[in-house]
XYZ file of N, CA and C in Angstrom:
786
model
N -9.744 2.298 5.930
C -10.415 2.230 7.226
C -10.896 0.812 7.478
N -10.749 0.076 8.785
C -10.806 -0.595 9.224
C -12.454 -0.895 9.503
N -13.041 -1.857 9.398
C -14.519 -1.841 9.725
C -14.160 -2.720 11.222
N -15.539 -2.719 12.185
C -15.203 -3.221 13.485
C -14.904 -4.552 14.045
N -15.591 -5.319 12.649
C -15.344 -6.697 12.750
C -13.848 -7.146 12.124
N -12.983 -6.357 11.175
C -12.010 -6.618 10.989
C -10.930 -5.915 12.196
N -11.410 -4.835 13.182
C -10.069 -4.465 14.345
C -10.015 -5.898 15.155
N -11.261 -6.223 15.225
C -11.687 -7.605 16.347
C -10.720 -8.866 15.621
N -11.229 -9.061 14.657
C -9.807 -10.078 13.594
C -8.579 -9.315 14.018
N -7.964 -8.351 13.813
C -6.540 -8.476 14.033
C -6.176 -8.228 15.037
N -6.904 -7.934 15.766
C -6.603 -8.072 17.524
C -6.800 -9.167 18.047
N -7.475 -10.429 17.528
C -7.422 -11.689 17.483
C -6.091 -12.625 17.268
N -5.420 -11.876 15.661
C -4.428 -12.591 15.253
C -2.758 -11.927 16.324
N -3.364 -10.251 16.878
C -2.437 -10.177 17.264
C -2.054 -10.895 18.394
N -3.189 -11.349 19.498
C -3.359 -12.283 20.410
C -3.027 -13.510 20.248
N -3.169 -14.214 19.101
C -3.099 -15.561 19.122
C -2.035 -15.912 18.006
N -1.229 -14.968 17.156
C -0.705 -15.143 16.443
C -0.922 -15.743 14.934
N -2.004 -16.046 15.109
C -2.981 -16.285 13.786
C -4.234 -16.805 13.598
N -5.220 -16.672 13.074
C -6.625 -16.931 12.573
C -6.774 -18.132 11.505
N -8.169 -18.311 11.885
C -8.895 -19.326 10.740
C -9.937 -18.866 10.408
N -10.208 -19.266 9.253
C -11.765 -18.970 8.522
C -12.666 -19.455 8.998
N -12.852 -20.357 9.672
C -14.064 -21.228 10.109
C -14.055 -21.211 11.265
N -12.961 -20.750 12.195
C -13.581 -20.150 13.565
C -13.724 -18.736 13.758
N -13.312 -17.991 12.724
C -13.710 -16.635 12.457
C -15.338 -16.983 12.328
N -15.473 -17.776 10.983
C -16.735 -17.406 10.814
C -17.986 -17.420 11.795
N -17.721 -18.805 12.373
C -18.577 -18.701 13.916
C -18.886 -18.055 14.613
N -17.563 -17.650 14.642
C -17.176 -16.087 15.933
C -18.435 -15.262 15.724
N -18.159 -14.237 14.489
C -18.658 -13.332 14.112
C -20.199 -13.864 13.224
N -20.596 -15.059 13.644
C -21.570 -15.102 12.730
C -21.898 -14.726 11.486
N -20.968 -14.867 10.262
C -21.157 -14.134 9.054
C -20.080 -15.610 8.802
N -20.640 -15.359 7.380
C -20.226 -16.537 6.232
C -19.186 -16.753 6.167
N -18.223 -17.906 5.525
C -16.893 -17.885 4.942
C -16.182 -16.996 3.897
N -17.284 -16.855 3.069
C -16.881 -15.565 2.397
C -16.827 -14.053 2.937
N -17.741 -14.063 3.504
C -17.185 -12.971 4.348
C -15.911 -12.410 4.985
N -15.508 -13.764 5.563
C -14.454 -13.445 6.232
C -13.272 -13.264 5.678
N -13.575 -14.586 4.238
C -12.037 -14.210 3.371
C -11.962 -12.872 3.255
N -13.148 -12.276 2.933
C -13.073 -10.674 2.287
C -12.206 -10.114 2.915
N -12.629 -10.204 4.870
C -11.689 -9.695 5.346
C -10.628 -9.650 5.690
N -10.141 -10.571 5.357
C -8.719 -11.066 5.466
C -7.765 -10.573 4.120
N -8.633 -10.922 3.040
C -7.707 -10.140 2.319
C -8.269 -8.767 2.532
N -8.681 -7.844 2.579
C -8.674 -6.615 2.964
C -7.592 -6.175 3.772
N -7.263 -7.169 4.723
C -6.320 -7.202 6.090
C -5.151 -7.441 5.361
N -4.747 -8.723 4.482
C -3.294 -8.604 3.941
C -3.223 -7.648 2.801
N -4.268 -6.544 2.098
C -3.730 -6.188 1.110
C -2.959 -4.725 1.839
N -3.857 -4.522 3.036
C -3.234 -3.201 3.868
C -1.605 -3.912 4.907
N -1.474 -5.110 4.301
C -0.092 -5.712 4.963
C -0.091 -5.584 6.352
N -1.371 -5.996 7.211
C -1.628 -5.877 8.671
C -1.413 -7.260 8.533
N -1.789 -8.070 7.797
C -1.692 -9.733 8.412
C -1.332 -10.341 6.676
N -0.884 -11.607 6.731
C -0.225 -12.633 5.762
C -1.233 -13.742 5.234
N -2.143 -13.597 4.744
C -2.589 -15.253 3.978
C -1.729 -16.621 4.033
N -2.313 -17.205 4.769
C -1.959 -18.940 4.828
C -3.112 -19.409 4.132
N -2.705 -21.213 4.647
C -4.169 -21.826 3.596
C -5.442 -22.120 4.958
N -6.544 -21.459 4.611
C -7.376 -21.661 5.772
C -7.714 -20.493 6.292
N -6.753 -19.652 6.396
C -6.332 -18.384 7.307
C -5.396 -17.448 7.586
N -4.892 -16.759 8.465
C -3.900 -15.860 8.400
C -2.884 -15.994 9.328
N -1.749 -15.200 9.411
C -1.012 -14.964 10.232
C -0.393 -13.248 10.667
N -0.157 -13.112 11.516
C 0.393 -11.777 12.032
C 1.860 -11.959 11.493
N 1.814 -10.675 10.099
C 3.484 -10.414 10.046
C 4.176 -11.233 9.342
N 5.282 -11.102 9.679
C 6.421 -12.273 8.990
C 7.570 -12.192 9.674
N 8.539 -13.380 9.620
C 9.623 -13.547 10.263
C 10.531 -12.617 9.621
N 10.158 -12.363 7.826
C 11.879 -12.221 7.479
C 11.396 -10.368 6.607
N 10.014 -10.053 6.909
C 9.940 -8.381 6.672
C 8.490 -7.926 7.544
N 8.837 -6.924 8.041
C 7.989 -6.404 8.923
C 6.958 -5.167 7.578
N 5.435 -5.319 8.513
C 4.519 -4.862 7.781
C 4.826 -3.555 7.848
N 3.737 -2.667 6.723
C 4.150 -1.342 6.283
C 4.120 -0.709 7.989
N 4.698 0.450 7.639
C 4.795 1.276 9.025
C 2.904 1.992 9.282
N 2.600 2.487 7.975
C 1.255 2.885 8.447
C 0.262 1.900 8.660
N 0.421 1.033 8.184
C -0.325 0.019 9.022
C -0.205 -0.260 10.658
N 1.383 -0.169 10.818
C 1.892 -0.818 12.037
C 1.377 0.725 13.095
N 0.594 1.205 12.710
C 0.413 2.473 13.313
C -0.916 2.151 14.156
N -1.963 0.785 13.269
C -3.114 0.642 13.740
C -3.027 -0.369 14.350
N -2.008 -1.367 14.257
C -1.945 -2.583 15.607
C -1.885 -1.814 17.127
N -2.560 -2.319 17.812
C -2.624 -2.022 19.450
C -2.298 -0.054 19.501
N -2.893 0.737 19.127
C -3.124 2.030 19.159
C -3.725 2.336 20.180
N -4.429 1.378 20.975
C -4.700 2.456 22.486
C -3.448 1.635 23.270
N -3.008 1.013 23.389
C -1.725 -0.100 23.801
C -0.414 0.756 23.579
N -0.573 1.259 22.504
C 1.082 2.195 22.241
C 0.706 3.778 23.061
N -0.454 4.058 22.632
C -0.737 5.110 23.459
C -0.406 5.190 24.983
N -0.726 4.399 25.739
C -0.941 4.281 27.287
C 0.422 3.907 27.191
N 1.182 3.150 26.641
C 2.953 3.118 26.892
C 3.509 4.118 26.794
N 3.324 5.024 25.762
C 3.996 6.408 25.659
C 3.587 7.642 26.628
N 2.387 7.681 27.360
C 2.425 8.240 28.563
C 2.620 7.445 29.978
N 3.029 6.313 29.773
C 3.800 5.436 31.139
C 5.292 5.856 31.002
N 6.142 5.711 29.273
C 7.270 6.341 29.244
C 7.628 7.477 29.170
N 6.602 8.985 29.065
C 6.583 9.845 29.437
C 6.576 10.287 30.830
N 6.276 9.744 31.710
C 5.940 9.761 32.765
C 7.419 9.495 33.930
N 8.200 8.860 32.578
C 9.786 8.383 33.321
C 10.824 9.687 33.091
N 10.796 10.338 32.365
C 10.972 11.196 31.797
C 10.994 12.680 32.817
N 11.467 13.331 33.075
C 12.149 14.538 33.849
C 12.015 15.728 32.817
N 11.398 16.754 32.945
C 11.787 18.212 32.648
C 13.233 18.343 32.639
N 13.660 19.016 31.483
C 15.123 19.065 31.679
C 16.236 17.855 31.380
N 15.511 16.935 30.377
C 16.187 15.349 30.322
C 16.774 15.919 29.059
N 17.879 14.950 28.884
C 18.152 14.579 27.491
C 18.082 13.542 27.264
N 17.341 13.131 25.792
C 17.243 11.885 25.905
C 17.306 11.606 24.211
N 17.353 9.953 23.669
C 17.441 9.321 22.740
C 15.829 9.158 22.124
N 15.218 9.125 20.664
C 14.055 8.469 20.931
C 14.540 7.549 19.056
N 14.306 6.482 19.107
C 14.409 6.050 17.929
C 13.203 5.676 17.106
N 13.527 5.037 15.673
C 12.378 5.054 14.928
C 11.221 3.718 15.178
N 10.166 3.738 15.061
C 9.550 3.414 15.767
C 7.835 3.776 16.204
N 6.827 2.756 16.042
C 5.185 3.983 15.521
C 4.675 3.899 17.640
N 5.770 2.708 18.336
C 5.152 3.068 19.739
C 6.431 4.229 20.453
N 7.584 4.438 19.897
C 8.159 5.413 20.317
C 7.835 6.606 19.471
N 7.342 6.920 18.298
C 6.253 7.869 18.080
C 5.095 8.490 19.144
N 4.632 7.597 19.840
C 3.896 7.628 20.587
C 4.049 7.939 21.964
N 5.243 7.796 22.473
C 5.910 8.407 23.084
C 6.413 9.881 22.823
N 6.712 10.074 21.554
C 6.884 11.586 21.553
C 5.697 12.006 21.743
N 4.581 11.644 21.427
C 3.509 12.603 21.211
C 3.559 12.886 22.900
N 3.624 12.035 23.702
C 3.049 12.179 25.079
C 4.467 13.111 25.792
N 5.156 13.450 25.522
C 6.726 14.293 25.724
C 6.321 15.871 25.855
N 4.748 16.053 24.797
C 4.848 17.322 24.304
C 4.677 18.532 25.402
N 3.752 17.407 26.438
C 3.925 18.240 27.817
C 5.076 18.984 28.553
N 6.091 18.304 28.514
C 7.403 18.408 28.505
C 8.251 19.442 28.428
N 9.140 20.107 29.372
C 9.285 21.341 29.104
C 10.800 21.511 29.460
N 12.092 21.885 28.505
C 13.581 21.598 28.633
C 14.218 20.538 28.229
N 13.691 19.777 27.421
C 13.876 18.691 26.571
C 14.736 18.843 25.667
N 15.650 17.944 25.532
C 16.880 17.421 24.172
C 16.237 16.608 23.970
N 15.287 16.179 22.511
C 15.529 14.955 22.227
C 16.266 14.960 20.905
N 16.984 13.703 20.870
C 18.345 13.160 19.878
C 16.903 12.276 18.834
N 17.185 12.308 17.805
C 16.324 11.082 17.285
C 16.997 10.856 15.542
N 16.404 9.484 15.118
C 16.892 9.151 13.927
C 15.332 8.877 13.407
N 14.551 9.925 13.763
C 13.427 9.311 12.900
C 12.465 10.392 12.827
N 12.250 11.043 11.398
C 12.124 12.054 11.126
C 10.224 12.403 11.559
N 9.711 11.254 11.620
C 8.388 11.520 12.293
C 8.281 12.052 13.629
N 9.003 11.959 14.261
C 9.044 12.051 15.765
C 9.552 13.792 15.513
N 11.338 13.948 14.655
C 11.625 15.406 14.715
C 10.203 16.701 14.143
N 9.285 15.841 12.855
C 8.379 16.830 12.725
C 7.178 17.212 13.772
N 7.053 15.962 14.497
C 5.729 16.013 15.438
C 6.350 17.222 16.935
N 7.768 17.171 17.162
C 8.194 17.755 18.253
C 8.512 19.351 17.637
N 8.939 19.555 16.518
C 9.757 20.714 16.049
C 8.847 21.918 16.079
N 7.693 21.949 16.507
C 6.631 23.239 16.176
C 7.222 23.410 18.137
N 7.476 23.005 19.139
C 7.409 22.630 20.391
C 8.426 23.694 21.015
N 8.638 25.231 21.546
C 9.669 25.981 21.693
C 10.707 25.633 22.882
N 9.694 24.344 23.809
C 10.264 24.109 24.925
C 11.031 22.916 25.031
N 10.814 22.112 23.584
C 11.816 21.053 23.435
C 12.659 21.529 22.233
N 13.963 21.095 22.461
C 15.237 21.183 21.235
C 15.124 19.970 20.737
N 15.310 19.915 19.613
C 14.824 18.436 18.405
C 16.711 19.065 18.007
N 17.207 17.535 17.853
C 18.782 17.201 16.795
C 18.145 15.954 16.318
N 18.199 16.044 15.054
C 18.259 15.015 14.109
C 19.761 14.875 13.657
N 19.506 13.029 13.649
C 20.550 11.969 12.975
C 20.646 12.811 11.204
N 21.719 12.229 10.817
C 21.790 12.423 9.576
C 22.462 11.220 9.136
N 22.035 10.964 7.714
C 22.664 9.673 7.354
C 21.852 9.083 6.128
N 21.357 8.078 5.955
C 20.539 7.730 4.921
C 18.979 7.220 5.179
N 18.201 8.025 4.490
C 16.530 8.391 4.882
C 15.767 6.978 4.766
N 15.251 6.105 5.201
C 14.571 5.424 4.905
C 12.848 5.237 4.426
N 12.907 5.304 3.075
C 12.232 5.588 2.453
C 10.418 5.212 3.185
N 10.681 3.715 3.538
C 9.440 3.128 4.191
C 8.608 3.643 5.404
N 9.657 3.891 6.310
C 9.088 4.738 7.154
C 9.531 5.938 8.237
N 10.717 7.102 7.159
C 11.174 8.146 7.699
C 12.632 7.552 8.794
N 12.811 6.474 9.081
C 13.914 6.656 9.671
C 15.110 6.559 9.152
N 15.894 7.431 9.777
C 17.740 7.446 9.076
C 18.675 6.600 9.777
N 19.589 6.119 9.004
C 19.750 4.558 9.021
C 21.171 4.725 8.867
N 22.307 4.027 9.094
C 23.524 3.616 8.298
C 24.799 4.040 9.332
N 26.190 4.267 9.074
C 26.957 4.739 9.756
C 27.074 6.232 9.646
N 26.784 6.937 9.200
C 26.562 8.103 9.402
C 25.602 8.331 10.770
N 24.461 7.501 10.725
C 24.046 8.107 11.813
C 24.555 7.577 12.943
N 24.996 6.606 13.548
C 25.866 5.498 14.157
C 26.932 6.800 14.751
N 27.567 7.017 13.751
C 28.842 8.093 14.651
C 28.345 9.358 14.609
N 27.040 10.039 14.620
C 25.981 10.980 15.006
C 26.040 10.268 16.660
N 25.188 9.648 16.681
C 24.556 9.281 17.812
C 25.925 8.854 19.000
N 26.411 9.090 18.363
C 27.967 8.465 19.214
C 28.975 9.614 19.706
N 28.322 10.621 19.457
C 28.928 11.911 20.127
C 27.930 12.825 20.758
N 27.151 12.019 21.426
C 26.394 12.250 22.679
C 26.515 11.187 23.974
N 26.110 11.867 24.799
C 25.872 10.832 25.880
C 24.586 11.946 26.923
N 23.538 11.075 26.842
C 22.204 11.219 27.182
C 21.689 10.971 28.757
N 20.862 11.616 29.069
C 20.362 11.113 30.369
C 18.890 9.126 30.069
N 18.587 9.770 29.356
C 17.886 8.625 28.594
C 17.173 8.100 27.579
N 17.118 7.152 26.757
C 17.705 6.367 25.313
C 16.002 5.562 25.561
N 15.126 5.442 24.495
C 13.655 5.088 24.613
C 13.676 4.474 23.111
N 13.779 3.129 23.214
C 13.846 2.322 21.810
C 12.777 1.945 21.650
N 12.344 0.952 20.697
C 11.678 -0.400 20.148
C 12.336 -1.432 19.749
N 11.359 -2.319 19.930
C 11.625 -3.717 19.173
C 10.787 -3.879 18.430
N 10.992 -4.696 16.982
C 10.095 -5.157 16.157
C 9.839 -6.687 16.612
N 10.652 -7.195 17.659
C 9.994 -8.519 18.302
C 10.518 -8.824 19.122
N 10.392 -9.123 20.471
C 11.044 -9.825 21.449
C 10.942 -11.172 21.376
N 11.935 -12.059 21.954
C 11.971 -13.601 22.036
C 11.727 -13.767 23.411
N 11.035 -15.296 23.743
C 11.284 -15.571 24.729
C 12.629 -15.395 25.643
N 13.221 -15.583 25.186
C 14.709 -15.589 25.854
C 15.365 -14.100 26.142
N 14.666 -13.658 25.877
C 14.665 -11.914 26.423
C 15.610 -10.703 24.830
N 15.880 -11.527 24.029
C 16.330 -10.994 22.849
C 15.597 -9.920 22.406
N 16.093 -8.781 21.904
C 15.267 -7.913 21.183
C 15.459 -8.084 19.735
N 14.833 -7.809 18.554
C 15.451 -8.458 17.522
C 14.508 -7.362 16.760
N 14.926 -6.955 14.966
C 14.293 -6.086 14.455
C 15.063 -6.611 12.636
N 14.204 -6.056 11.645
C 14.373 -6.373 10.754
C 15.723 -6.032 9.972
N 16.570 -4.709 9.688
C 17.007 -4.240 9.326
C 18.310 -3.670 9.998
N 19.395 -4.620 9.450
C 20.922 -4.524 10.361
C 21.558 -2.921 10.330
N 20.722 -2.256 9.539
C 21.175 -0.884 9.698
C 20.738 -0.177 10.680
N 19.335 -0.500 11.300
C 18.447 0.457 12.179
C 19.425 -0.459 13.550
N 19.265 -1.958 13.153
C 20.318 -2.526 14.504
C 21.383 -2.168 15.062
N 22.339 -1.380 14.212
C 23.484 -0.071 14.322
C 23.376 0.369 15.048
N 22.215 1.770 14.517
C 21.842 2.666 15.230
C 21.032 2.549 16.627
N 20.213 1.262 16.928
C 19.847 1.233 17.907
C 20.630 0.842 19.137
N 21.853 -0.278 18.930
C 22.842 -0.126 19.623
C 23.836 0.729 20.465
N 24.393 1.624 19.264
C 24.819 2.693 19.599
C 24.034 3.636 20.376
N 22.504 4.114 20.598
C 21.775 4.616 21.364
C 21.671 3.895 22.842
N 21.727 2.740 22.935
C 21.907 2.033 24.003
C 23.049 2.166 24.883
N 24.241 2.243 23.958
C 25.678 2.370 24.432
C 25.518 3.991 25.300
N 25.041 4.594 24.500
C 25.223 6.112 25.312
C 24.243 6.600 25.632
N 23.577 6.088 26.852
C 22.606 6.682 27.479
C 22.623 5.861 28.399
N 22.739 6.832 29.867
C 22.522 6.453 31.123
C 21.373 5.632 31.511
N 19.957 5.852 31.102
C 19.055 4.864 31.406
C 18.239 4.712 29.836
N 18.163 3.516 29.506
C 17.444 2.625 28.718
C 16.061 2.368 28.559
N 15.142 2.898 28.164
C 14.114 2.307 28.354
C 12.878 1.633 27.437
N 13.212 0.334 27.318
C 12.316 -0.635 26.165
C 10.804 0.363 26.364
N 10.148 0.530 25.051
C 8.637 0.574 24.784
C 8.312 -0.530 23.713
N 7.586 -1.214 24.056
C 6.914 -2.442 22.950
C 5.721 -2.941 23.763
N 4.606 -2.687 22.693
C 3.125 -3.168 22.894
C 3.063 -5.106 23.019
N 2.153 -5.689 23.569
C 1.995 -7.434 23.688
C 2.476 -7.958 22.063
N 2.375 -7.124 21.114
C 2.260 -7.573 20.027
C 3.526 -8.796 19.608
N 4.480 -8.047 19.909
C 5.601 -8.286 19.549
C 6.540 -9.734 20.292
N 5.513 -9.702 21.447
C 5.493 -11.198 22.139
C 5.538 -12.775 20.717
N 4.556 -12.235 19.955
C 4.479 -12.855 19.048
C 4.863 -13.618 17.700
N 5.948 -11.995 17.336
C 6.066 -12.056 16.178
C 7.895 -12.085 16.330
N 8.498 -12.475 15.454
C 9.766 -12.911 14.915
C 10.488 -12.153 14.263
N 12.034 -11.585 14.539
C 12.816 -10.636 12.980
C 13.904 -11.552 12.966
N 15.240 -11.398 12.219
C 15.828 -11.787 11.807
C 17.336 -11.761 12.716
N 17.242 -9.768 13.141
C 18.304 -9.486 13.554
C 18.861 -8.967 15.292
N 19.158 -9.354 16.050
C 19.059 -8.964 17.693
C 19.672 -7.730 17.569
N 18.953 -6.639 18.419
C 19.574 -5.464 18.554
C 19.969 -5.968 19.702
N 19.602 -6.542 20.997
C 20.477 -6.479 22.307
C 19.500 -7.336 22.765
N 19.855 -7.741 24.691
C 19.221 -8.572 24.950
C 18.758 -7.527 26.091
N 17.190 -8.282 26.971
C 16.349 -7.598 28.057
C 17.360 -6.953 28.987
N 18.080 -7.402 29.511
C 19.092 -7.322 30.368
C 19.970 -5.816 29.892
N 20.103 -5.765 28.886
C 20.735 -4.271 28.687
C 19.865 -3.001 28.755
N 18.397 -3.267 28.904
C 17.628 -2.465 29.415
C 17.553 -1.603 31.031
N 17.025 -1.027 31.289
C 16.855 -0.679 32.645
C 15.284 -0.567 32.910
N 14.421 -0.020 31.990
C 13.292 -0.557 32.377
C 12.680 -0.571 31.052
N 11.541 -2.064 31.256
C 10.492 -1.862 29.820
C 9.172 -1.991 30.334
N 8.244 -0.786 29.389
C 7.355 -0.416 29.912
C 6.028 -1.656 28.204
N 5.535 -1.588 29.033
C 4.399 -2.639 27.439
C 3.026 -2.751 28.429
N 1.948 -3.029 27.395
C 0.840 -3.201 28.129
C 0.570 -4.620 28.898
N 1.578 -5.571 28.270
C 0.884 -6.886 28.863
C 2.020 -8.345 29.036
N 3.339 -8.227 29.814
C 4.151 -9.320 29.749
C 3.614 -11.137 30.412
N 4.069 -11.944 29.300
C 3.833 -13.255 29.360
C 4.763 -13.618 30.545
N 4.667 -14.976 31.341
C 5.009 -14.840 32.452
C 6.771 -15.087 32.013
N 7.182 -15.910 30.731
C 9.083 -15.946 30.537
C 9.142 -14.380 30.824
N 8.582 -13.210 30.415
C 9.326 -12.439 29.912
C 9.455 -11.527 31.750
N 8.547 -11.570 32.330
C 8.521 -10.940 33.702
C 9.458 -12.051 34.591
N 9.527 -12.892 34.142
C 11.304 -13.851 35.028
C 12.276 -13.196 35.100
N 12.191 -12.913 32.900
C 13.539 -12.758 32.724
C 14.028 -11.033 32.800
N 12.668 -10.679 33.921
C 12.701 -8.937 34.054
C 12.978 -9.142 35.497
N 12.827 -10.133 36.251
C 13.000 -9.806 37.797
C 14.899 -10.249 37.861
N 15.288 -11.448 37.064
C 16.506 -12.220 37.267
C 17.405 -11.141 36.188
N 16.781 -10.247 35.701
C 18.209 -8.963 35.199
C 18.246 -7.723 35.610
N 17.215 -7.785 36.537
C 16.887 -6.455 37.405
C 16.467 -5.554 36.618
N 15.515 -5.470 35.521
C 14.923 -4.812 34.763
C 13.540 -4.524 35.396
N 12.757 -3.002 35.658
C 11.650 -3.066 35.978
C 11.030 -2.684 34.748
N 10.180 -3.633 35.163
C 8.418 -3.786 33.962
C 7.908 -3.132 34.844
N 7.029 -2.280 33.681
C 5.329 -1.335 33.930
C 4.928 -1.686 32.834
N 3.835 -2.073 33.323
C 2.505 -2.560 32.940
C 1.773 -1.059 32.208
N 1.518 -0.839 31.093
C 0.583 0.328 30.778
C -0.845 -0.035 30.569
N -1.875 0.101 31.504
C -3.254 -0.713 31.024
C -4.293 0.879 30.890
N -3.947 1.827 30.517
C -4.720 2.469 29.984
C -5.490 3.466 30.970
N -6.472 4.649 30.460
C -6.840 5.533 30.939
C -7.571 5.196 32.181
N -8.820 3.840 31.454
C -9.729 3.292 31.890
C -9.289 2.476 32.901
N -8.278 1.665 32.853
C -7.715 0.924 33.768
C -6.138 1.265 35.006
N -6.126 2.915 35.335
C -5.237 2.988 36.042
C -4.110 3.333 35.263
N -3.931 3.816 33.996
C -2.811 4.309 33.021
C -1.588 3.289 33.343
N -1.274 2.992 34.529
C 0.271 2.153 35.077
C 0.290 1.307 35.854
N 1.126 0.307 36.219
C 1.665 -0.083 37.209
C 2.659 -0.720 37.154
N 3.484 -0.880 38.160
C 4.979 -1.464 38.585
C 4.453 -2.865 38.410
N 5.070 -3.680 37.781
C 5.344 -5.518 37.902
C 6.613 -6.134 38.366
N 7.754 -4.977 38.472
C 8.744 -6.046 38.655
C 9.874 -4.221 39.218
């Protein structure tokens, strides 16, 4: 468990992409030692990385544990998954891949009533499968141990003998340049192939990911049809008006749950 002065740190680093000790300490009025404490507290739960001085959000070349990645921006993934619920039709079929803000999206589905969802990620099939009014098909293929999703060509030519009304991914990082990019060339497979067969597309990714860096491009903005996130930098709403991609804005219960940007 997170104490309140450490959510404020990593909602800091997720904002700014990384922290210091000595303007932490200011911040929060509490010592230097203090703050190391919290920082390593923060990298031993693999929410943030030790530098010298301070921290950073993540890493370029492995993404943090999944239950961690559960507590970055949690009212942020929330309010996206009922903005991308909200796109969503009674009676859809649709894609949902692995993923803790398309998790979050299932949860908000449960309303939902005549539902196919297709998925490769076994958190999402247990959270929906108690549900009599949605049909759950799970991928089959090889389990990924870290965080429940199934991975490889098996699931690749699963997912490839459907064709969907609509396909609800993630990214583990967007680039400026409108790239989606994610750690693991196997989940990049499968997320492709979900893209390929489904009539409408629709990106979910929290501000976070504005930030942070992977290795491998699943596709670029432009193969989207719409992405829904709580908060786009102004490259990324360009490169949503010049590919005809509409952005929604998800700002929460408190703030109007939605709105159209582009």
């Amino acid at each position: 468990m997170l104490s309140e002065r450490q959510r404020v740190i990593l909602e800091t680093a997720r904002r700014l992409g990384r922290v210091a000790v000595e303007d932490l300490a200011e911040e929060h009025g509490v010592s230097l030692q203090t703050i190391r404490k919290d920082l390593n507290d923060l990298c031993a739960a693999r929410l943030l990385s030790r530098t010298h001085g301070g921290a950073v959000l993540g890493s370029g070349a492995e993404n943090v544990g999944y239950d961690a990645r559960r507590l970055i921006a949690a009212e942020a993934k929330a309010a996206i998954g009922r903005a991308v619920a909200d796109l969503i039709p009674d009676g859809a079929s649709l894609f949902v891949n692995i993923g803790t803000t398309t998790e979050a999206v299932a949860q908000a589905l449960l309303r939902r009533s005549g539902l196919m969802v297709i998925t490769n990620n076994i958190n999402v099939a247990s959270l929906l499968r108690p549900y009599p009014e949605i049909e759950v098909v799970i991928a089959g293929g090889v389990v990924r141990r870290a965080d429940g999703g199934i991975v490889g060509e098996a699931a690749v030519d699963f997912i490839r003998q459907f064709k969907v009304d609509f396909a609800v991914i993630g990214a583990s990082a967007i680039d400026a340049d409108g790239s989606l990019l994610d750690y693991d060339y196997r989940e990049v497979r499968v997320a492709q192939a979900i893209i390929e067969n489904a009539r409408h597309v629709v990106l979910a990714a929290d501000a976070s990911k504005f930030d942070r860096s992977a290795p491998v491009r699943i596709a670029r903005l432009a193969q989207v049809h719409s992405f829904v996130t709580d908060r786009a930098p102004e490259p990324i709403r360009e490169a949503c008006r010049e590919a005809g991609v509409r952005l929604i804005e998800a700002k929460g219960e408190a703030a109007g749950e939605a709105r159209s940007a582009a």
